[in-house]
Each structure stands twice: as C-alpha cells, then as structure tokens.
XYZ file of C-alpha atoms in Angstrom:
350
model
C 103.655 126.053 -12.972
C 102.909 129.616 -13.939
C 102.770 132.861 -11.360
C 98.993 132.657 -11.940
C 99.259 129.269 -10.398
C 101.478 129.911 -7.842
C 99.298 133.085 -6.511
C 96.101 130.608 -6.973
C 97.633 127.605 -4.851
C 98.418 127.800 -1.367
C 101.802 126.484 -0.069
C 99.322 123.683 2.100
C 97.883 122.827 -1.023
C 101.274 121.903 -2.898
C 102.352 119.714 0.339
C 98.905 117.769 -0.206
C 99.634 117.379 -3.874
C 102.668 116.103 -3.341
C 101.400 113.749 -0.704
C 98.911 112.820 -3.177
C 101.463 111.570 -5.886
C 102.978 109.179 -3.115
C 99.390 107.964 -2.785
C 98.880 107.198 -6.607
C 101.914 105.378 -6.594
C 100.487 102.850 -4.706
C 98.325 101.927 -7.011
C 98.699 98.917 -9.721
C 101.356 100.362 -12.419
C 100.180 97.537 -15.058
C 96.761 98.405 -15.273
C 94.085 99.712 -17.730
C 93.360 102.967 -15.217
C 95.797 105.531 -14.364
C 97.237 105.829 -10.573
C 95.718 108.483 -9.325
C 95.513 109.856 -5.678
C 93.180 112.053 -3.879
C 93.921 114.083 -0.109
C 90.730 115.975 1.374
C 91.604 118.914 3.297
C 89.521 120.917 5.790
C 88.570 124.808 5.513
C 90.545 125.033 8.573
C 93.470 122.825 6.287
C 93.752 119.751 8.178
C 93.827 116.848 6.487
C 90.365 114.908 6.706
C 90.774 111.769 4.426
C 92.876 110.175 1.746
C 92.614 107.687 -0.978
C 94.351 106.022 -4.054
C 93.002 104.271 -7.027
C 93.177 100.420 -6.262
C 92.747 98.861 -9.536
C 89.641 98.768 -12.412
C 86.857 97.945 -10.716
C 87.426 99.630 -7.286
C 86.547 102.924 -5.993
C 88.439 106.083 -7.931
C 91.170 108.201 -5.536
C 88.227 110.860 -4.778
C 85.878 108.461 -3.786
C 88.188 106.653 -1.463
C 89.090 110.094 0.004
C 85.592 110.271 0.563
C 84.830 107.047 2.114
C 88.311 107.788 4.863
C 86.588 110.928 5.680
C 83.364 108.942 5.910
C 85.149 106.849 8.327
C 87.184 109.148 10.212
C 83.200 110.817 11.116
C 84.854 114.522 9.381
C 82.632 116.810 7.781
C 83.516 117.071 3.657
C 81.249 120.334 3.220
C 83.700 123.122 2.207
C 86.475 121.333 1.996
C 89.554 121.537 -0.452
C 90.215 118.100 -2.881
C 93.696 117.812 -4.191
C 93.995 115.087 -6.984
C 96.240 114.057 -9.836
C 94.036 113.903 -11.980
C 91.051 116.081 -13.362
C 87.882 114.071 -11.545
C 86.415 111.959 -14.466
C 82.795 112.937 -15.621
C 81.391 109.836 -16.715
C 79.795 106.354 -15.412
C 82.029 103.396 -16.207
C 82.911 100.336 -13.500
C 82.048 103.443 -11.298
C 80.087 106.548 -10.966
C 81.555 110.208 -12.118
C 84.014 111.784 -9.567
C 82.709 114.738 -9.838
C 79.403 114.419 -8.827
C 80.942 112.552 -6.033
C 82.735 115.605 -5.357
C 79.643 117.935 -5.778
C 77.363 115.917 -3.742
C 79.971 115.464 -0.336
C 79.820 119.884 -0.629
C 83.820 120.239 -1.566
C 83.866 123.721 -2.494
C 87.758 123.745 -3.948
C 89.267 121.195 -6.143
C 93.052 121.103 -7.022
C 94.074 118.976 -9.701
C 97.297 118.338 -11.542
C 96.929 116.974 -15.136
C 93.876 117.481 -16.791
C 92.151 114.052 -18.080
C 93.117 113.906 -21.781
C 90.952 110.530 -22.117
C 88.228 112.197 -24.068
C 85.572 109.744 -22.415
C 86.206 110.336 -18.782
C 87.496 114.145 -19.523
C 84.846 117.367 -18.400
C 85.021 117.129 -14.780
C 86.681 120.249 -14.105
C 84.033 122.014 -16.053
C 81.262 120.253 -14.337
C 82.692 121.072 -11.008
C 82.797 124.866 -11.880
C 79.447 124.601 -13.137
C 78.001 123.433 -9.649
C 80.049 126.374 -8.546
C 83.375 124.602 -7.060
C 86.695 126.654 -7.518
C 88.754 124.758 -9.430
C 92.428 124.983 -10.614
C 93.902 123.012 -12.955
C 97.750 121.990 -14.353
C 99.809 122.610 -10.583
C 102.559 120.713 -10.637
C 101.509 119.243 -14.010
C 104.972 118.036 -14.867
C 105.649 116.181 -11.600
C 101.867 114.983 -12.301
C 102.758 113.788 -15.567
C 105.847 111.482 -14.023
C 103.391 110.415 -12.065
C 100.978 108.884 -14.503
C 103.920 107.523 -16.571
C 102.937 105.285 -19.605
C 99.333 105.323 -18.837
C 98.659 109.152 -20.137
C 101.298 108.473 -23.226
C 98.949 105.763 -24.023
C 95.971 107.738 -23.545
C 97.324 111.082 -25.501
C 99.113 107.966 -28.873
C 95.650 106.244 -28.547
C 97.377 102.814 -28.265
C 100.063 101.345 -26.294
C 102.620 103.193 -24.737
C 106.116 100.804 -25.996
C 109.028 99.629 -24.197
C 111.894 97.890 -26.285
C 113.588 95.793 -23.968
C 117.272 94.440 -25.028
C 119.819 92.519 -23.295
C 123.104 92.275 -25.161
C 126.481 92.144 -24.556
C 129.018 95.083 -24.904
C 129.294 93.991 -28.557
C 125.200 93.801 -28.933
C 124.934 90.549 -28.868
C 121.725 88.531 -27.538
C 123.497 84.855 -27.443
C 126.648 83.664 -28.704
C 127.331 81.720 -32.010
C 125.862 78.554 -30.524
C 122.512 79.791 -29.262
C 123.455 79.946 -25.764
C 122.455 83.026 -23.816
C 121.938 82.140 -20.168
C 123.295 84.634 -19.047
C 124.462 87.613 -20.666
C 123.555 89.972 -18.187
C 123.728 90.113 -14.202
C 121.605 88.618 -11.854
C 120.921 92.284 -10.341
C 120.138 93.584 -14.051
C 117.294 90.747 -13.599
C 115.551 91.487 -11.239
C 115.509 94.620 -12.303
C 113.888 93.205 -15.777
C 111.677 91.118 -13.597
C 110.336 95.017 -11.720
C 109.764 96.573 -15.584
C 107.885 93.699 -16.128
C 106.106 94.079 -12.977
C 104.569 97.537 -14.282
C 103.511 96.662 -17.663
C 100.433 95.211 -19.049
C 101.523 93.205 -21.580
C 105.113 91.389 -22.680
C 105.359 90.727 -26.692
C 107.721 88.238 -28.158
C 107.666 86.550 -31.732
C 107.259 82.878 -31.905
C 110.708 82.340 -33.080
C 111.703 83.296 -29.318
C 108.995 81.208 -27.727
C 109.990 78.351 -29.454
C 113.730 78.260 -28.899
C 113.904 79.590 -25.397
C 110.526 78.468 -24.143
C 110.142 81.585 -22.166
C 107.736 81.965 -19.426
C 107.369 85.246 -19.397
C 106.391 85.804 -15.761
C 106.613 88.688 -13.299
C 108.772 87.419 -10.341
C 110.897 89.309 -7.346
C 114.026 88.517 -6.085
C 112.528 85.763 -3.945
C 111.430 83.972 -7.478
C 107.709 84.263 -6.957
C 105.160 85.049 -9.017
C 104.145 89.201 -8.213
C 100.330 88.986 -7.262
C 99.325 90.802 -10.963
C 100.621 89.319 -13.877
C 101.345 90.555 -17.523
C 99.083 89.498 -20.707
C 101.934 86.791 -22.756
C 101.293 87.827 -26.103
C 103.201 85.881 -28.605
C 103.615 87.201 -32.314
C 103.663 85.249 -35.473
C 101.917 82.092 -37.254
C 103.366 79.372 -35.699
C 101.431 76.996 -32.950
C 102.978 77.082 -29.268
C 103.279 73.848 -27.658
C 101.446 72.125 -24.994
C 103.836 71.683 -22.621
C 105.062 74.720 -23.179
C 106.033 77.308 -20.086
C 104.235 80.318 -21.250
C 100.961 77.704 -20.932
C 101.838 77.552 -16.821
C 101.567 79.756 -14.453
C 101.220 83.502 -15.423
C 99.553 85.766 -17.237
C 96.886 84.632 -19.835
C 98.468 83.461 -23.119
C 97.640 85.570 -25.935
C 98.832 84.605 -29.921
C 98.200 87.260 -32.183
C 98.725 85.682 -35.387
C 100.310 88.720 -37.573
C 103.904 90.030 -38.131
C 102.581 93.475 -38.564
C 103.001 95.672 -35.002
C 100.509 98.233 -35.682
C 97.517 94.795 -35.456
C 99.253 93.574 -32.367
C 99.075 97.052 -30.824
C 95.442 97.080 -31.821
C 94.327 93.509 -30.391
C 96.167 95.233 -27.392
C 94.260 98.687 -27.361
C 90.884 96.636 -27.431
C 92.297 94.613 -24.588
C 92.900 98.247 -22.436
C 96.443 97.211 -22.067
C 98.171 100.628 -21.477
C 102.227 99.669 -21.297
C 103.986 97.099 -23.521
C 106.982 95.388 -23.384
C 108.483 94.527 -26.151
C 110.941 91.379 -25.200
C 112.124 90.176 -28.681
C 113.527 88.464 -30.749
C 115.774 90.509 -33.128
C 112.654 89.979 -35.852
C 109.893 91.452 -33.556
C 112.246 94.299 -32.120
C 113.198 95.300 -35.179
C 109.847 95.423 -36.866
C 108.786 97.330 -34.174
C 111.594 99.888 -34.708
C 111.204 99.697 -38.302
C 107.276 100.511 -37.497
C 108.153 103.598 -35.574
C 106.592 102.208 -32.439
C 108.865 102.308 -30.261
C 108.447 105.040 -27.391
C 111.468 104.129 -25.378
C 114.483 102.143 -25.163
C 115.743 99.847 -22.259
C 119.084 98.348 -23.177
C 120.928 96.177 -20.228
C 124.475 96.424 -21.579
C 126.923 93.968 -19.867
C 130.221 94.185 -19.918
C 130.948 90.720 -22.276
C 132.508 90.307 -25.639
C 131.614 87.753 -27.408
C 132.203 88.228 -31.598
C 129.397 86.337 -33.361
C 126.262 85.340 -32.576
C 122.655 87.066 -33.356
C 122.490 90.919 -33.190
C 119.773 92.372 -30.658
C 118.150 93.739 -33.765
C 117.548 92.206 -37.169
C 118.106 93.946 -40.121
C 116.749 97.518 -40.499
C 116.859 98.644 -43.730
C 119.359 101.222 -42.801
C 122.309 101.923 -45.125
C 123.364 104.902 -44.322
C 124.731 106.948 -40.966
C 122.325 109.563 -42.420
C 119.145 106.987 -41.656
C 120.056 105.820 -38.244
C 117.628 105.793 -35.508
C 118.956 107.826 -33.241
C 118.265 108.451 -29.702
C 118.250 110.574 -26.623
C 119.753 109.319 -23.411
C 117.376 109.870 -20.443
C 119.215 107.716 -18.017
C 122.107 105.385 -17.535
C 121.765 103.353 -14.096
C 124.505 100.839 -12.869
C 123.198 97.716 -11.668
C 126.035 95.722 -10.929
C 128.431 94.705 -13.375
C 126.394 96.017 -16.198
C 124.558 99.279 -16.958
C 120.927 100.420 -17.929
C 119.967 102.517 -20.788
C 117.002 104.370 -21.214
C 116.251 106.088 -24.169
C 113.376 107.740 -26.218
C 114.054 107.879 -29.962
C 114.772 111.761 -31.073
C 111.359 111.840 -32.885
C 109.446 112.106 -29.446
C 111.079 115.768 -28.777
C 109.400 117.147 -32.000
C-alpha cells in the first residue's frame, strides 16, 4: 500500500479490512464467485453490520452487511463500507452492489482489489459518481491471498490449475506391479482430501479411471462426504463403466471426450468452474505440463524407494537440462512422514 493510501485510510479502517478477509473466508472456496466480505462501520466507527458471500445465488458480502445492519435496527446513512472486493456494477443472480450501497446512504467505501471481471467491474466509478468517497487497492496484496484461484482465473480467463502428484522419493506413482495403495501418509491425505475440498473441478484421464476406479470425492478425516462436492471430469475416449465409483456418490460425472487440455479447460470455463485439479495419470499431467497449463505444483513426496514402476509424469519431450520446466518453491510443509511441495512454474514471475 502506498503513503497516499496510508494517509487516505484510517488505522479503524485497516482493522475492519482485515476483519473482513476472515469474513470472506468463510465463504465456499470451490465456487464460481469469489469470497468476498463486507464490515459496515458507523460515522462515529462502530461497527454496525457484517456479511460474507455465501455461495452463487445468495446475497453478495455488501448486501448481507446490509441486511445485519437491517437487523441490528442501525442507521446505514453515512456510514463507511469496507470490502474485498470493488462492489460489482451489474445484475446477475443478484442486483449491483453498488446501487445497494448508494441507495442504504454509505457515504465511504473501502475496497481492496479492484474487480478485474470485466462484467461485474465499474462499481467504484459508479459509487464516486453518486458522490461516495471511495478508495481503492488497501491492502491489495493481502486481498489478493484472499481471493486465491478465483481472481487468477478471472485475470487467465479460464481455469486457475493445480497439478497434483503423489510419488515416492524416487517419483514414482505405483510400483512395478501396479500397486499404489499407499505411497503417501494417511495425514498427507487428508490433506489431499482439504485441496480437493476448495476446488471446482478434479480432472483425470480415463486410463486412471479405469485401473484405479477412483471416486474422486471430497471427504474429511471422519470419511464423509464435505457438504459441496467437486465436478469428476474424466479425460479421454474411452466409456466409464456402470458400476463404476465415480457414478456414486459425489460430484456430477463429467467425460470430456478430447486429449487436448486447452478443450477440457474450455468445457470447464463454460461450466464457471474457477480452480482445477489436475489428479492424473502420468498422460494427462504431462499433457497438461507440456500445454503450459499448469499454474502450480502440489507434489506429496514420501519418503519410499521403490526403483521401477510408472513415473508421475509421462514423457515430456524434454532432452535437454537446458528445456526443463523449472520451478519456484513457494512452500514445503511436513505432514507426517512425508512433505508438501508447492510450486509455480518460473514462467508465472515474468
């Protein structure tokens, strides 16, 4: 934030911001709308009403700030909004924020990130139009954090893409005989079980569905299902089964019949689907890779040696050091006996 900023936001204001990130995280990770979260302060500065985006569908953080105030009987004339997010101007599932905004007589809006989605993007402007102070990009890069793989979606125009892996310490996904079950920890799991929890969709190519019969669920550590589940989109030409799992319960079941990763991510764009997760195979992965659409990395690394057996990626037309992808470490978590990886390949930092 610059000095401008600083000068421009009061120390009360930053506190409610702040507050108002905790709210947004409340809000469904998977879905097609961001989190966002909304706190309503008085001229006086007390806090007169809160609110958090539910889900698509449901009223947006400002309105639901609104509607507490509403409730709490608080007068909204003059008052200060602090949101996440720049206050959409269009009509949708739900009206435009900020008319919301204009009509309750908030005479100060605060907002974090400014709304790159070009559809629900102007608010600010309208807002300053009606004659509302406004001030934009405070704690933009904690905002940012905030709205995760939603905005990177929103900025690419398709997808935001998580390659997961699972290997051993020698990058192995199963050993020579097929078996896999399990390579990794039962903590590095559920842990795989919580990414999946905050994506939209889970990709795999029907050479995986086939021989593992995945079912490609959301669960938590209790084993049941988590209340919103992930689209099961299978890639590739062959039919899946009847009886197979991905046809119980869970997401719906979704075969994109392709082995190209730029139509997948298409079907998925029309679909809304913000976040995917790419599962695998090595054939899928690595045509994703090969694709360059790959955002970020998430490679469970166990501590086991096993030799032989299929790579986590399939061949990628590399044959130099000079053409590897390479790249950049953002975190490296324990979780148990084996260790998480993130990492974002080195193109994103151009």
């Amino acid at each position: 934030m610059s000095s401008t900023e600083v000068a421009q936001v009061a120390h009360a204001e930053l506190t409610a911001l702040r507050h108002a990130f905790e709210l947004a995280r409340r809000g469904p990770a998977g879905g097609p709308n961001p989190r966002v979260g909304a706190v309503l302060r008085s001229p006086s500065g007390d806090v007169i009403g809160e609110g958090w985006h539910r889900g698509a569908g449901t009223a947006h953080a400002e309105v639901a700030a609104l509607v507490d105030a509403s409730a709490r009987g608080t007068d909204t004339v003059g008052a200060t909004a602090v949101v996440t997010l720049e206050p959409c101007n269009h009509t949708g599932r739900t009206g435009p924020c900020s008319e919301a905004l204009i009509a309750a007589g908030v005479g100060r809006v605060v907002v974090s990130v400014v709304d790159p989605n070009p559809v629900a993007a102007g608010g600010a402007q309208r807002l300053r139009e009606a004659g509302v102070d406004v001030t934009t990009g405070v704690l933009a890069d904690e905002g940012r954090a905030v709205l995760g793989a939603w905005l990177a979606s929103v900025e690419r125009g398709r997808p935001f893409v998580t390659l997961k892996l699972a290997t051993s310490l020698d990058g192995r996904i199963a050993a020579a005989d097929g078996s896999s079950r399990w390579i990794t920890s039962e903590v590095s799991r559920h842990h795989a079980h919580d990414l999946r929890a905050e994506v939209g969709a889970i990709v795999v190519g029907t050479g995986t569905a086939l021989a593992d019969d995945p079912s490609l669920t959301a669960r938590n550590a209790a084993g049941e299902l988590h209340g919103d589940q992930p689209l099961r989109v299978v890639v590739g030409h062959r039919d899946i089964p009847a009886g197979a799992r991905l046809r119980g319960p869970g997401g719906e079941l979704l075969t994109v019949r392709t082995h190209d990763p730029a139509e997948v991510l298409a079907e998925l764009t029309a679909r809304e689907v913000r976040h995917v997760l790419v599962e695998g195979g090595p054939t899928v992965a690595a045509a994703f890779v090969r694709a360059g659409l790959v955002d970020e990395v998430h490679a469970y690394v166990a501590p086991v040696l096993l030799g032989a057996g299929p790579p986590a990626l399939a061949d990628l037309g590399i044959t130099s050091i000079g053409a590897a992808v390479r790249l950049t470490t953002r975190s490296v978590l324990p979780l148990g006996p084996d260790v998480l990886i993130v990492a974002t390949p080195e193109r994103e930092e151009h």
